[in-house]
Coordinates of N, CA, C and O and ligand atoms in Angstrom, one line a residue:
M229 N 1.1 -1.5 0.2 CA -0.1 0.4 0.4 C 1.1 1.4 -0.1 O 2.3 1.5 0.4
S230 N 0.2 2.4 -0.8 CA 1.1 3.5 -0.4 C 0.2 4.6 0.0 O -0.9 5.2 -0.6
L231 N 0.6 5.5 0.6 CA 0.0 7.1 -0.1 C 0.0 7.6 -1.2 O 1.6 8.1 -1.5
L232 N -1.4 8.6 -1.5 CA -1.2 9.0 -2.8 C -1.2 10.9 -2.6 O -1.9 11.3 -1.9
P233 N -0.9 11.2 -3.4 CA -0.4 13.1 -2.8 C -2.1 12.8 -3.7 O -2.6 12.3 -4.8
I234 N -3.0 13.7 -2.4 CA -4.4 14.8 -3.0 C -4.1 15.9 -4.0 O -3.4 16.4 -3.2
L235 N -4.9 16.2 -5.1 CA -5.0 16.9 -5.9 C -5.5 18.3 -5.2 O -6.6 17.7 -4.5
E236 N -5.3 19.4 -5.3 CA -6.3 20.6 -4.6 C -5.7 21.7 -5.5 O -5.6 22.1 -6.9
F237 N -7.5 21.7 -5.1 CA -7.9 23.5 -5.3 C -7.3 24.0 -6.0 O -6.1 24.6 -5.1
P238 N -6.7 25.1 -7.0 CA -7.8 24.7 -8.4 C -6.5 23.9 -9.3 O -7.2 24.5 -10.5
D239 N -6.3 22.9 -9.4 CA -5.9 22.1 -9.8 C -7.1 21.9 -11.9 O -8.0 21.1 -10.8
P240 N -6.4 21.7 -12.2 CA -7.1 22.0 -13.7 C -7.7 20.4 -13.8 O -9.0 20.1 -14.6
R241 N -7.1 19.3 -13.5 CA -6.8 18.0 -13.5 C -8.3 17.7 -12.4 O -9.4 16.3 -12.3
L242 N -8.8 18.3 -11.7 CA -10.1 18.2 -10.3 C -11.7 18.1 -11.6 O -12.2 17.7 -11.0
R243 N -11.3 18.6 -12.5 CA -12.4 19.4 -13.0 C -12.6 17.9 -14.5 O -13.3 17.7 -15.1
T244 N -11.4 16.7 -13.9 CA -11.4 15.5 -16.0 C -12.8 14.4 -15.0 O -13.6 14.6 -13.7
R245 N -13.2 14.6 -16.3 CA -14.6 13.5 -15.9 C -14.2 11.9 -16.0 O -12.7 11.9 -16.7
A246 N -14.4 11.2 -15.3 CA -13.5 10.1 -15.1 C -14.1 8.9 -15.8 O -15.7 8.9 -16.3
A247 N -13.2 7.3 -16.6 CA -13.7 6.4 -17.1 C -14.0 5.4 -16.0 O -13.8 5.6 -15.4
P248 N -15.4 4.9 -16.5 CA -16.2 3.8 -16.3 C -15.2 2.5 -16.6 O -13.5 2.3 -17.2
V249 N -14.7 1.5 -15.4 CA -13.8 0.8 -14.9 C -14.7 -0.8 -15.5 O -15.7 -0.8 -15.4
H250 N -13.7 -1.0 -16.7 CA -13.9 -2.1 -17.7 C -13.2 -3.3 -16.5 O -13.7 -4.6 -16.3
A251 N -12.3 -3.1 -16.6 CA -10.8 -4.3 -15.6 C -10.3 -5.0 -13.8 O -10.5 -3.4 -13.7
F252 N -11.4 -5.4 -13.6 CA -11.2 -5.4 -12.6 C -10.0 -6.1 -11.5 O -10.2 -7.6 -11.7
D253 N -8.7 -5.7 -11.6 CA -8.0 -7.0 -11.8 C -7.0 -6.4 -10.9 O -7.5 -4.7 -10.4
A254 N -5.5 -6.8 -10.8 CA -4.3 -6.3 -9.5 C -4.6 -4.9 -9.7 O -4.2 -4.8 -8.6
S255 N -4.1 -3.9 -10.5 CA -4.6 -2.2 -10.5 C -5.3 -2.4 -9.6 O -5.0 -0.9 -9.8
L256 N -6.1 -2.5 -9.7 CA -7.4 -2.0 -8.8 C -7.8 -2.4 -8.1 O -7.8 -1.4 -7.1
Q257 N -7.3 -3.4 -7.8 CA -7.0 -3.7 -6.2 C -6.2 -3.4 -5.5 O -6.2 -2.0 -4.0
Q258 N -4.9 -2.8 -5.6 CA -3.8 -1.6 -5.5 C -4.8 -0.7 -5.6 O -4.4 0.0 -4.3
L259 N -5.2 0.1 -6.2 CA -5.1 1.6 -6.4 C -6.8 1.5 -4.8 O -6.6 2.7 -4.0
V260 N -7.9 0.5 -5.5 CA -8.2 0.7 -3.9 C -7.9 0.7 -2.3 O -7.7 1.5 -1.9
A261 N -6.6 0.2 -3.0 CA -6.2 -0.2 -0.7 C -5.8 1.2 -1.1 O -5.1 1.4 0.5
D262 N -4.8 1.8 -1.9 CA -3.6 2.9 -2.1 C -5.0 4.2 -1.2 O -5.0 4.7 -0.9
M263 N -6.0 4.1 -2.1 CA -7.0 5.0 -1.8 C -7.5 4.6 -0.5 O -8.0 6.1 0.5
F264 N -8.0 4.1 0.2 CA -7.8 3.8 1.9 C -6.8 4.2 2.2 O -7.4 5.1 3.2
Q265 N -5.8 3.7 2.5 CA -4.7 4.1 3.2 C -4.8 5.8 3.1 O -4.3 6.7 3.9
T266 N -4.1 6.3 1.9 CA -5.0 7.9 2.0 C -5.4 8.6 2.3 O -5.6 10.1 3.1
M267 N -7.0 8.3 2.1 CA -8.7 8.8 3.0 C -8.1 8.6 5.1 O -8.3 9.8 5.5
Y268 N -7.9 7.1 4.6 CA -7.7 7.3 6.3 C -6.4 8.2 7.4 O -6.2 9.0 8.3
D269 N -5.6 8.3 6.6 CA -4.6 8.9 6.8 C -4.9 10.7 7.0 O -4.3 11.4 7.5
A270 N -5.6 10.9 5.9 CA -5.6 12.2 5.5 C -7.2 12.9 7.0 O -7.6 14.0 6.8
N271 N -7.8 11.7 7.6 CA -8.5 11.5 8.1 C -9.7 12.3 7.5 O -10.7 13.0 7.7
G272 N -10.5 11.3 6.0 CA -11.6 12.0 5.1 C -12.2 10.6 5.1 O -11.8 9.7 6.3
V273 N -13.1 11.5 5.5 CA -14.5 10.1 5.3 C -15.2 9.4 3.9 O -15.7 8.9 3.8
G274 N -14.3 10.4 2.4 CA -14.3 9.7 1.4 C -13.4 10.1 0.4 O -12.5 10.9 1.3
L275 N -13.1 9.7 -0.5 CA -12.0 10.0 -1.4 C -12.8 9.1 -3.2 O -12.8 8.7 -2.7
A276 N -12.6 10.4 -3.8 CA -12.3 9.6 -4.7 C -11.1 8.9 -5.6 O -10.2 10.9 -5.6
A277 N -11.4 8.8 -6.7 CA -10.1 9.0 -7.6 C -9.5 9.9 -7.6 O -8.4 10.0 -8.2
T278 N -10.2 10.7 -8.9 CA -10.2 11.7 -9.1 C -8.9 12.7 -8.1 O -7.6 13.5 -8.8
Q279 N -9.1 12.4 -7.3 CA -8.6 13.0 -5.9 C -6.7 13.1 -6.2 O -5.8 13.2 -5.9
V280 N -6.8 11.5 -6.4 CA -5.1 11.0 -6.4 C -5.1 11.2 -8.4 O -4.3 10.0 -8.0
N281 N -6.0 11.6 -9.0 CA -4.8 11.8 -10.2 C -5.3 10.9 -11.6 O -4.2 10.5 -12.1
V282 N -6.3 9.9 -10.8 CA -6.4 8.9 -11.4 C -8.7 8.6 -12.1 O -9.1 9.5 -10.9
H283 N -8.1 8.6 -13.2 CA -9.5 9.3 -13.2 C -10.7 8.5 -14.0 O -11.1 7.7 -15.6
Q284 N -10.3 6.9 -13.1 CA -11.7 6.0 -13.3 C -12.9 6.5 -12.7 O -12.6 7.0 -11.6
R285 N -13.7 5.9 -12.4 CA -14.4 5.5 -11.7 C -14.6 5.0 -11.0 O -15.7 3.9 -10.1
V286 N -14.2 5.4 -9.1 CA -13.9 4.1 -8.1 C -14.1 5.5 -7.5 O -12.8 7.1 -6.7
L287 N -14.8 5.3 -5.8 CA -15.0 6.4 -4.5 C -14.9 5.1 -3.9 O -15.3 4.0 -3.4
V288 N -13.7 5.8 -3.1 CA -14.2 5.0 -1.6 C -14.3 6.2 -0.3 O -14.4 6.8 -0.3
A289 N -15.2 5.3 0.8 CA -15.9 6.3 2.1 C -15.0 5.2 3.3 O -15.9 4.0 3.3
D290 N -15.9 5.3 4.6 CA -16.2 5.3 5.8 C -16.1 6.6 6.8 O -15.7 6.9 6.8
M291 N -17.7 6.8 7.3 CA -18.3 7.4 7.8 C -18.3 7.1 9.0 O -18.4 7.7 10.3
S292 N -17.6 4.9 9.3 CA -17.6 4.8 10.7 C -16.7 5.7 12.0 O -16.0 6.5 11.6
D293 N -17.2 5.7 13.4 CA -16.5 6.5 14.3 C -14.5 5.6 14.2 O -13.4 6.2 14.6
E294 N -15.2 4.3 14.6 CA -14.2 3.2 14.4 C -13.0 3.2 12.9 O -11.7 2.5 14.1
R295 N -13.2 3.6 12.4 CA -12.9 4.1 10.6 C -13.2 2.6 10.0 O -11.4 1.2 9.5
N296 N -13.6 1.6 10.5 CA -12.9 0.2 10.8 C -14.9 -1.0 9.6 O -14.6 -0.9 9.3
R297 N -15.3 1.2 8.9 CA -16.7 -0.2 7.8 C -16.2 1.4 6.3 O -16.6 1.6 5.6
P298 N -15.1 0.7 5.6 CA -14.8 0.3 5.0 C -15.6 0.3 3.4 O -16.1 -1.3 3.4
L299 N -16.0 1.3 2.4 CA -16.8 0.8 1.6 C -16.0 1.3 0.1 O -16.1 2.6 -0.2
A300 N -16.0 0.8 -0.7 CA -16.2 1.0 -2.1 C -16.8 1.0 -2.9 O -17.4 -0.2 -3.6
L301 N -16.7 1.2 -3.9 CA -18.4 1.5 -5.2 C -17.0 2.5 -6.4 O -16.0 2.8 -6.4
V302 N -17.5 1.0 -7.1 CA -16.6 1.3 -8.8 C -18.2 1.4 -9.6 O -19.0 0.1 -9.8
N303 N -17.3 2.6 -10.5 CA -19.0 2.9 -11.3 C -20.3 3.1 -10.5 O -21.2 2.8 -11.5
P304 N -20.4 4.1 -9.8 CA -21.2 4.0 -9.2 C -22.7 5.0 -9.8 O -22.3 5.5 -10.3
Q305 N -23.9 4.5 -10.0 CA -24.7 5.0 -10.2 C -25.8 5.3 -9.6 O -26.5 4.7 -8.9
I306 N -26.5 6.4 -9.4 CA -27.9 7.0 -8.9 C -29.0 6.3 -8.5 O -29.3 6.5 -10.3
L307 N -29.3 5.5 -8.8 CA -30.7 4.9 -9.5 C -32.3 5.5 -8.6 O -33.3 5.6 -9.4
E308 N -32.2 6.0 -7.5 CA -33.0 6.9 -6.6 C -32.3 7.9 -5.5 O -31.7 7.6 -4.9
K309 N -32.9 9.0 -5.9 CA -33.1 10.3 -4.8 C -34.0 10.7 -4.1 O -35.2 10.9 -4.7
D310 N -34.2 11.2 -2.7 CA -35.5 11.7 -2.1 C -35.3 12.5 -0.9 O -33.9 12.5 -0.1
G311 N -36.0 13.2 -0.5 CA -36.1 14.5 -0.4 C -34.7 15.1 -0.4 O -33.8 15.4 -1.3
S312 N -34.2 16.0 0.6 CA -33.1 16.9 0.6 C -32.3 17.3 2.4 O -33.1 17.0 3.2
Q313 N -31.6 17.3 2.5 CA -30.5 18.1 3.5 C -29.8 19.0 3.6 O -29.4 18.9 2.5
V314 N -29.5 19.7 4.2 CA -28.6 20.6 5.0 C -27.7 20.1 5.1 O -27.5 19.6 6.3
Y315 N -26.1 20.0 5.2 CA -25.2 19.4 5.5 C -23.6 20.4 5.0 O -22.7 21.1 4.0
Q316 N -22.6 21.0 6.4 CA -22.0 20.7 6.2 C -20.4 20.1 6.1 O -19.9 19.5 6.7
E317 N -20.2 21.4 4.8 CA -19.2 19.7 3.7 C -17.7 20.4 3.8 O -17.6 21.8 4.1
G318 N -16.5 19.5 3.8 CA -15.7 19.7 4.0 C -15.3 18.7 2.6 O -15.5 18.1 2.3
C319 N -13.8 19.0 1.9 CA -13.1 18.2 0.9 C -11.8 18.2 1.4 O -11.1 19.4 0.9
L320 N -11.1 17.5 1.1 CA -9.7 17.1 0.8 C -9.2 17.6 -0.4 O -7.9 18.7 0.3
S321 N -9.7 18.3 -0.6 CA -9.3 18.7 -2.2 C -9.3 20.6 -1.7 O -8.4 21.5 -2.8
F322 N -10.1 21.3 -0.6 CA -9.5 22.2 0.2 C -10.0 22.4 1.7 O -11.1 22.9 1.9
P323 N -7.9 21.8 1.2 CA -8.1 22.1 2.9 C -8.7 23.0 3.8 O -8.3 24.2 3.7
G324 N -9.4 23.0 5.1 CA -10.2 23.5 5.6 C -11.2 24.8 5.4 O -11.1 25.8 6.3
L325 N -11.4 24.3 4.4 CA -12.5 25.7 4.8 C -14.1 24.2 4.3 O -13.6 22.8 4.0
Y326 N -15.0 24.8 4.8 CA -16.3 24.0 5.1 C -17.9 25.3 4.6 O -17.2 26.5 4.7
A327 N -18.7 24.3 3.5 CA -19.8 25.3 3.8 C -21.4 24.0 3.2 O -20.9 23.6 3.3
D328 N -22.3 24.9 3.7 CA -23.3 23.8 4.0 C -23.6 24.1 2.3 O -23.7 24.6 1.0
V329 N -23.7 22.5 1.6 CA -24.9 22.1 0.8 C -25.9 21.8 1.0 O -25.7 20.6 2.0
T330 N -26.9 21.9 -0.1 CA -28.4 20.9 -0.1 C -28.0 20.2 -0.9 O -27.4 20.2 -2.0
R331 N -28.0 18.8 -0.6 CA -29.0 17.7 -1.0 C -29.5 16.6 -1.5 O -30.0 17.0 -0.2
A332 N -29.7 15.7 -2.3 CA -31.0 14.3 -2.1 C -30.3 13.7 -0.1 O -29.2 13.8 0.3
L333 N -31.6 13.7 0.5 CA -31.3 13.2 2.0 C -30.6 12.0 2.0 O -30.2 10.8 3.6
R334 N -31.5 10.9 0.3 CA -31.6 9.5 0.4 C -31.5 9.2 -0.6 O -31.3 9.6 -1.5
V335 N -30.2 8.2 -0.7 CA -30.1 8.0 -2.4 C -29.8 6.1 -2.2 O -29.2 5.8 -1.3
R336 N -30.2 6.2 -3.0 CA -30.4 4.0 -4.0 C -29.1 4.2 -5.4 O -29.6 4.7 -6.2
V337 N -27.7 3.2 -5.0 CA -27.0 3.6 -5.3 C -27.2 2.3 -5.9 O -26.4 0.5 -5.2
R338 N -26.5 1.7 -7.4 CA -26.2 0.9 -8.3 C -24.8 0.4 -8.2 O -24.1 2.1 -8.9
A339 N -24.3 0.1 -7.9 CA -22.3 0.0 -8.3 C -22.0 -1.3 -8.2 O -22.3 -2.4 -8.0
Q340 N -20.5 -1.6 -8.2 CA -19.5 -2.8 -8.9 C -19.0 -2.6 -7.2 O -17.8 -1.7 -7.3
D341 N -18.3 -3.9 -7.0 CA -17.1 -3.8 -6.2 C -15.8 -3.9 -6.3 O -15.5 -3.8 -8.0
V342 N -14.7 -4.2 -6.2 CA -13.6 -4.1 -5.9 C -13.5 -5.7 -7.4 O -12.5 -5.4 -8.0
H343 N -14.0 -6.6 -7.4 CA -14.4 -7.4 -7.7 C -15.5 -7.4 -9.0 O -15.4 -8.4 -9.9
G344 N -15.9 -7.1 -9.4 CA -16.7 -6.4 -10.1 C -18.7 -7.3 -10.5 O -19.3 -6.9 -10.9
S345 N -18.4 -7.4 -8.2 CA -20.4 -7.9 -9.0 C -20.5 -7.1 -8.5 O -20.7 -5.6 -7.9
E346 N -22.1 -6.8 -8.7 CA -23.1 -5.9 -8.6 C -23.7 -5.8 -7.5 O -23.6 -6.8 -6.6
I347 N -23.8 -4.3 -6.6 CA -24.0 -4.3 -5.0 C -25.1 -3.1 -5.8 O -25.0 -1.8 -6.2
T348 N -25.6 -2.5 -4.2 CA -27.1 -1.7 -4.4 C -26.5 -2.0 -3.1 O -26.8 -2.0 -2.0
V349 N -26.6 -0.1 -2.6 CA -26.6 0.4 -1.6 C -27.4 1.6 -1.4 O -27.5 2.3 -2.6
E350 N -28.3 1.7 -0.3 CA -29.3 2.7 -0.1 C -28.3 3.0 1.4 O -28.0 2.9 2.4
A351 N -27.9 4.8 1.0 CA -27.3 5.8 2.5 C -28.4 6.8 1.9 O -29.3 7.1 1.9
D352 N -28.6 7.6 3.8 CA -29.1 8.9 4.3 C -28.7 9.4 5.0 O -27.2 8.6 5.8
G353 N -28.8 10.9 5.2 CA -27.6 11.4 6.2 C -26.3 11.1 6.1 O -25.8 11.8 4.3
P354 N -25.7 11.4 6.4 CA -24.3 11.8 6.4 C -23.7 11.0 5.4 O -22.4 11.2 4.2
L355 N -23.7 9.5 5.1 CA -23.2 8.6 3.9 C -23.7 9.0 3.0 O -23.6 9.1 1.8
A356 N -25.4 9.6 3.0 CA -26.3 10.2 1.3 C -24.8 10.8 1.0 O -24.5 11.2 -0.4
V357 N -24.4 12.1 1.6 CA -24.0 12.8 1.9 C -22.5 12.7 1.0 O -22.5 13.3 0.2
C358 N -21.6 12.4 1.5 CA -20.5 11.4 1.3 C -20.3 10.7 -0.6 O -19.8 11.1 -0.8
I359 N -21.5 9.9 -0.2 CA -21.4 9.1 -1.5 C -21.8 10.2 -2.2 O -21.4 10.9 -3.8
Q360 N -22.7 11.1 -2.3 CA -22.9 12.4 -3.5 C -21.6 13.2 -3.4 O -21.2 13.5 -5.3
H361 N -21.4 13.3 -2.8 CA -19.6 14.5 -2.8 C -18.7 13.5 -4.1 O -18.2 14.2 -5.0
E362 N -18.7 12.2 -3.6 CA -16.9 12.2 -4.4 C -17.7 11.4 -5.2 O -17.2 11.3 -6.7
M363 N -19.3 10.9 -6.0 CA -19.5 10.9 -6.9 C -19.6 11.9 -8.2 O -19.2 12.0 -9.1
D364 N -20.1 13.5 -7.3 CA -19.1 14.7 -8.2 C -18.7 14.5 -8.9 O -17.9 15.4 -9.6
H365 N -16.6 14.6 -7.8 CA -16.0 14.5 -8.0 C -15.7 13.9 -9.3 O -14.7 14.2 -9.9
L366 N -16.3 12.9 -9.4 CA -16.0 11.6 -10.9 C -16.6 12.6 -12.1 O -16.2 11.6 -12.8
E367 N -17.2 13.3 -11.8 CA -17.9 14.2 -12.8 C -16.7 15.5 -12.9 O -17.5 16.1 -13.7
G368 N -16.0 16.1 -12.3 CA -15.3 16.8 -12.6 C -16.5 18.3 -11.8 O -15.4 19.4 -11.9
K369 N -17.2 17.5 -10.3 CA -17.6 18.5 -9.6 C -16.9 18.4 -8.2 O -16.9 17.9 -8.3
V370 N -17.1 20.0 -7.9 CA -16.6 20.2 -6.7 C -17.6 21.5 -4.9 O -18.7 21.7 -6.2
F371 N -17.7 20.8 -4.7 CA -18.5 21.2 -3.4 C -19.1 23.2 -3.7 O -19.9 23.3 -3.7
V372 N -17.4 23.5 -3.6 CA -17.9 24.7 -3.7 C -18.6 25.4 -5.3 O -19.1 26.8 -5.1
D373 N -19.2 24.3 -5.8 CA -19.5 24.4 -7.3 C -21.6 25.0 -6.9 O -22.2 25.6 -8.2
Y374 N -22.2 24.5 -5.6 CA -23.4 24.8 -5.7 C -23.4 26.2 -4.2 O -24.6 26.7 -3.9
L375 N -22.4 26.4 -4.2 CA -22.0 28.4 -3.6 C -22.4 29.2 -4.7 O -22.6 29.0 -5.8
S376 N -23.7 30.1 -4.3 CA -23.4 31.4 -4.9 C -21.8 32.2 -5.1 O -20.8 31.5 -4.0
S377 N -22.1 32.4 -5.8 CA -20.3 32.7 -6.3 C -19.6 34.0 -5.8 O -18.8 34.4 -5.2
L378 N -20.8 34.9 -4.6 CA -20.7 35.6 -3.6 C -19.9 34.5 -2.6 O -19.2 35.1 -2.2
K379 N -20.9 33.7 -2.3 CA -20.4 32.4 -0.9 C -18.4 32.1 -1.7 O -18.1 31.6 -0.6
R380 N -18.2 31.8 -2.4 CA -17.7 30.9 -3.6 C -16.8 32.0 -2.9 O -15.5 31.7 -2.8
A381 N -16.8 33.0 -3.9 CA -15.6 34.5 -3.5 C -15.0 34.2 -2.5 O -14.0 34.1 -2.3
L382 N -16.1 34.6 -1.4 CA -14.9 34.3 -0.2 C -14.6 33.3 0.3 O -13.2 33.5 0.9
L383 N -14.8 31.8 0.7 CA -14.3 30.9 0.4 C -12.7 31.3 0.0 O -11.8 30.2 0.8
L384 N -12.6 31.1 -1.6 CA -11.4 31.2 -2.0 C -10.6 31.9 -1.5 O -9.2 31.7 -1.5
K385 N -11.2 33.1 -1.2 CA -10.3 34.4 -0.5 C -9.8 33.1 0.7 O -8.3 34.1 0.9
R386 N -10.5 33.1 1.3 CA -9.9 32.3 2.3 C -9.3 31.4 2.7 O -7.6 31.5 3.1
L387 N -9.1 30.3 2.0 CA -8.1 29.2 1.3 C -6.8 29.9 0.3 O -6.0 28.8 1.4
D388 N -6.8 31.4 0.1 CA -5.7 31.8 -0.1 C -5.0 32.5 0.4 O -3.6 32.6 1.0
K389 N -5.8 32.8 1.4 CA -5.5 33.6 2.5 C -4.7 32.9 4.1 O -3.4 32.4 3.9
Q390 N -5.2 31.5 3.7 CA -4.8 30.3 4.7 C -3.2 29.4 3.8 O -2.5 29.7 4.6
R391 N -3.0 29.8 3.0 CA -2.1 28.7 2.1 C -1.1 30.3 2.1 O 0.3 29.6 2.4
K392 N -1.5 31.3 2.4 CA -0.3 32.4 2.4 C 0.6 32.3 3.5 O 1.7 32.5 3.4
Q393 N -1.1 32.6 4.5 CA -0.3 31.8 5.8 C 1.0 31.2 6.3 O 2.1 30.5 6.8
A394 N 0.7 30.1 6.1 CA 0.7 28.5 5.6 C 2.2 28.8 5.4 O 3.6 28.5 5.1
A395 N 2.8 29.6 3.8 CA 3.8 29.3 3.4 C 5.1 30.0 4.3 O 5.9 30.4 3.7
T396 N 4.3 31.6 4.7 CA 5.6 32.6 5.8 C 5.6 31.6 7.1 O 6.2 32.6 7.3
A397 N 4.6 30.9 7.3 CA 4.7 30.4 9.1 C 6.1 30.1 9.7 O 7.1 29.0 8.5
Ligands
GNR406 O1 -13.1 14.7 4.6 C1 -14.5 14.8 3.6 N1 -15.6 15.3 4.5 C2 -16.1 15.3 4.5 C3 -17.5 16.2 5.3 C4 -18.0 16.8 5.4 C5 -19.6 16.2 3.5 C6 -18.1 15.8 2.1 C7 -17.1 15.0 2.6 S1 -16.0 14.3 1.8 C8 -14.6 14.6 2.4 C9 -13.2 13.8 1.8 C10 -13.4 14.0 0.9 O2 -13.6 15.2 0.0 N2 -13.6 13.3 -0.1 O3 -13.4 13.8 -2.2
NI407 NI1 -14.5 16.5 -2.1

């Protein structure tokens, strides 16, 4: 296993649309293992392959406090969604930034596991948020895209400031 570097905004590679996975081989298992290690190391609850510059439709998540409920989804598709919730989101590609985003409360997702077997996941609450956030990454979309241009500008200015402070610290 190895830690992978995480792309940070405004890296244009975060805007890449990921391609479907066709080969459920050793390199896919390796990618998923590396993504889990990278996510756990960064204390994230989710990670999309896009964020580690692999443009394939793969995401990992673990919402448990004990960090012992790994979920890997390959080629995920939303079958159904309903309701809505507002959740304060963060993103490993926007370190230190948080903003409220409105998303579906519940999702039913069809995907494949790392071996290519079809699975269906029903999620609500924070896991539903996480899956929607990760699936957006696979489309080249990020959470600040949902904010008003004013809010987005304010947030990105904050990111800039934090980076400048970190650089001179
Ligand atoms: O670690 C993460 N936390 C988080 C918090 C609220 C909503 C979504 C997330 S996902 C994020 C990790 C990440 O950037 N995944 O793409
Ligand atoms: Ni993210």
